[in-house]
Amino acid sequence: MKKFLLAGVLVAALITGASIFLTSHYLNSQSSKTKPAPVAACTVHGQHHVAKFQNSKLEPVHTQARACDTLTIINQDDTIRLIAFGPHDHHTPYDGITAKQVEKGQSVTIVLNQIGTFGFHDHYHDELVGSFTVTN
């Protein structure tokens, strides 16, 4: 009986440890292969843009911006959101962030330091998708 109990505790500890490691690594991973190169170091920021998750919707769905503007994505819903950059299940870091979990009232802010059109979504509710286009 003690062997089964010890084995169960060991398996539970391994699963818990692996879950903590993978979650920590997943939320903080930055693959050098997929990391976008910044346009330039933004010493002065331009306009500040805001996108909000509110009433289970994202407003606005698309933001048009210029290099060195900032974008803050705010969660106003009671639902915890995992804001991830890039397409669902193929996340790509933007401004050093691959994904960030935000609770109600919390946000993530990025400096728009790469030219192009980029996407983000709530990884927990992948139908909530947004994008932003950055021009010179």
GROMACS .gro file of C-alpha atoms in nm:
model
  136
    1MET     CA    1   0.000   0.000   0.000
    2LYS     CA    2   0.284   0.240   0.087
    3LYS     CA    3   0.446   0.173  -0.252
    4PHE     CA    4   0.129   0.274  -0.438
    5LEU     CA    5   0.092   0.588  -0.226
    6LEU     CA    6   0.456   0.682  -0.280
    7ALA     CA    7   0.426   0.618  -0.654
    8GLY     CA    8   0.110   0.836  -0.670
    9VAL     CA    9   0.281   1.121  -0.485
   10LEU     CA   10   0.585   1.094  -0.713
   11VAL     CA   11   0.371   1.101  -1.031
   12ALA     CA   12   0.171   1.399  -0.900
   13ALA     CA   13   0.493   1.587  -0.818
   14LEU     CA   14   0.636   1.516  -1.164
   15ILE     CA   15   0.317   1.631  -1.339
   16THR     CA   16   0.300   1.948  -1.128
   17GLY     CA   17   0.666   2.027  -1.189
   18ALA     CA   18   0.637   1.966  -1.562
   19SER     CA   19   0.324   2.183  -1.582
   20ILE     CA   20   0.493   2.472  -1.402
   21PHE     CA   21   0.803   2.444  -1.620
   22LEU     CA   22   0.610   2.423  -1.948
   23THR     CA   23   0.374   2.708  -1.857
   24SER     CA   24   0.664   2.927  -1.749
   25HIS     CA   25   0.866   2.840  -2.059
   26TYR     CA   26   0.567   2.882  -2.292
   27LEU     CA   27   0.473   3.225  -2.160
   28ASN     CA   28   0.831   3.351  -2.168
   29SER     CA   29   0.976   3.174  -2.471
   30GLN     CA   30   1.141   3.380  -2.740
   31SER     CA   31   1.267   3.176  -3.030
   32SER     CA   32   1.547   3.359  -3.211
   33LYS     CA   33   1.419   3.203  -3.536
   34THR     CA   34   1.080   3.374  -3.510
   35LYS     CA   35   1.169   3.688  -3.318
   36PRO     CA   36   1.092   3.992  -3.537
   37ALA     CA   37   1.372   4.240  -3.587
   38PRO     CA   38   1.281   4.587  -3.461
   39VAL     CA   39   1.281   4.874  -3.711
   40ALA     CA   40   1.495   5.081  -3.477
   41ALA     CA   41   1.522   5.157  -3.111
   42CYS     CA   42   1.228   5.380  -3.028
   43THR     CA   43   1.364   5.645  -2.793
   44VAL     CA   44   1.051   5.858  -2.834
   45HIS     CA   45   0.706   5.705  -2.853
   46GLY     CA   46   0.437   5.837  -3.084
   47GLN     CA   47   0.063   5.791  -3.047
   48HIS     CA   48  -0.087   5.559  -2.791
   49HIS     CA   49  -0.346   5.311  -2.922
   50VAL     CA   50  -0.582   5.096  -2.714
   51ALA     CA   51  -0.766   4.772  -2.793
   52LYS     CA   52  -1.009   4.632  -2.536
   53PHE     CA   53  -1.158   4.293  -2.467
   54GLN     CA   54  -1.501   4.393  -2.338
   55ASN     CA   55  -1.838   4.213  -2.340
   56SER     CA   56  -1.664   3.911  -2.500
   57LYS     CA   57  -1.562   4.123  -2.802
   58LEU     CA   58  -1.246   4.301  -2.911
   59GLU     CA   59  -1.269   4.669  -3.005
   60PRO     CA   60  -1.119   4.778  -3.236
   61VAL     CA   61  -1.042   4.462  -3.428
   62HIS     CA   62  -0.769   4.640  -3.630
   63THR     CA   63  -0.539   4.927  -3.537
   64GLN     CA   64  -0.350   5.139  -3.790
   65ALA     CA   65  -0.033   5.288  -3.641
   66ARG     CA   66   0.311   5.429  -3.715
   67ALA     CA   67   0.652   5.303  -3.606
   68CYS     CA   68   0.727   5.379  -3.240
   69ASP     CA   69   0.360   5.421  -3.144
   70THR     CA   70   0.241   5.203  -2.856
   71LEU     CA   71  -0.051   4.963  -2.833
   72THR     CA   72  -0.212   4.865  -2.504
   73ILE     CA   73  -0.442   4.563  -2.504
   74ILE     CA   74  -0.676   4.574  -2.203
   75ASN     CA   75  -0.896   4.300  -2.059
   76GLN     CA   76  -1.223   4.451  -1.930
   77ASP     CA   77  -1.401   4.112  -1.910
   78ASP     CA   78  -1.432   3.888  -1.606
   79THR     CA   79  -1.271   3.611  -1.815
   80ILE     CA   80  -0.895   3.562  -1.786
   81ARG     CA   81  -0.731   3.613  -2.125
   82LEU     CA   82  -0.403   3.481  -2.262
   83ILE     CA   83  -0.307   3.746  -2.515
   84ALA     CA   84  -0.079   3.584  -2.771
   85PHE     CA   85   0.091   3.733  -3.075
   86GLY     CA   86   0.091   3.559  -3.411
   87PRO     CA   87  -0.157   3.297  -3.534
   88HIS     CA   88  -0.320   3.055  -3.291
   89ASP     CA   89  -0.082   2.775  -3.191
   90HIS     CA   90   0.209   2.936  -3.383
   91HIS     CA   91   0.281   3.229  -3.156
   92THR     CA   92   0.549   3.476  -3.259
   93PRO     CA   93   0.703   3.728  -3.020
   94TYR     CA   94   0.634   4.095  -3.080
   95ASP     CA   95   0.832   4.353  -2.881
   96GLY     CA   96   0.973   4.065  -2.675
   97ILE     CA   97   0.633   3.924  -2.574
   98THR     CA   98   0.499   3.594  -2.704
   99ALA     CA   99   0.199   3.567  -2.474
  100LYS     CA  100   0.079   3.725  -2.151
  101GLN     CA  101  -0.204   3.623  -1.922
  102VAL     CA  102  -0.421   3.917  -1.814
  103GLU     CA  103  -0.706   3.926  -1.566
  104LYS     CA  104  -0.987   4.182  -1.556
  105GLY     CA  105  -0.842   4.534  -1.549
  106GLN     CA  106  -0.494   4.422  -1.650
  107SER     CA  107  -0.323   4.498  -1.980
  108VAL     CA  108  -0.017   4.443  -2.194
  109THR     CA  109   0.157   4.729  -2.376
  110ILE     CA  110   0.390   4.690  -2.672
  111VAL     CA  111   0.602   4.937  -2.864
  112LEU     CA  112   0.519   4.907  -3.233
  113ASN     CA  113   0.875   4.869  -3.350
  114GLN     CA  114   0.839   4.657  -3.663
  115ILE     CA  115   0.681   4.753  -3.995
  116GLY     CA  116   0.407   4.529  -4.128
  117THR     CA  117   0.074   4.376  -4.028
  118PHE     CA  118   0.065   4.154  -3.721
  119GLY     CA  119  -0.202   3.961  -3.536
  120PHE     CA  120  -0.288   3.879  -3.178
  121HIS     CA  121  -0.562   3.675  -3.015
  122ASP     CA  122  -0.693   3.539  -2.688
  123HIS     CA  123  -0.537   3.194  -2.682
  124TYR     CA  124  -0.810   3.068  -2.447
  125HIS     CA  125  -1.084   3.194  -2.685
  126ASP     CA  126  -0.914   3.188  -3.024
  127GLU     CA  127  -1.214   3.333  -3.206
  128LEU     CA  128  -1.121   3.671  -3.051
  129VAL     CA  129  -0.863   3.794  -3.300
  130GLY     CA  130  -0.715   4.138  -3.357
  131SER     CA  131  -0.446   4.290  -3.574
  132PHE     CA  132  -0.236   4.600  -3.615
  133THR     CA  133  -0.054   4.752  -3.909
  134VAL     CA  134   0.261   4.955  -3.852
  135THR     CA  135   0.392   5.195  -4.119
  136ASN     CA  136   0.685   5.438  -4.126
   0.00000   0.00000   0.00000
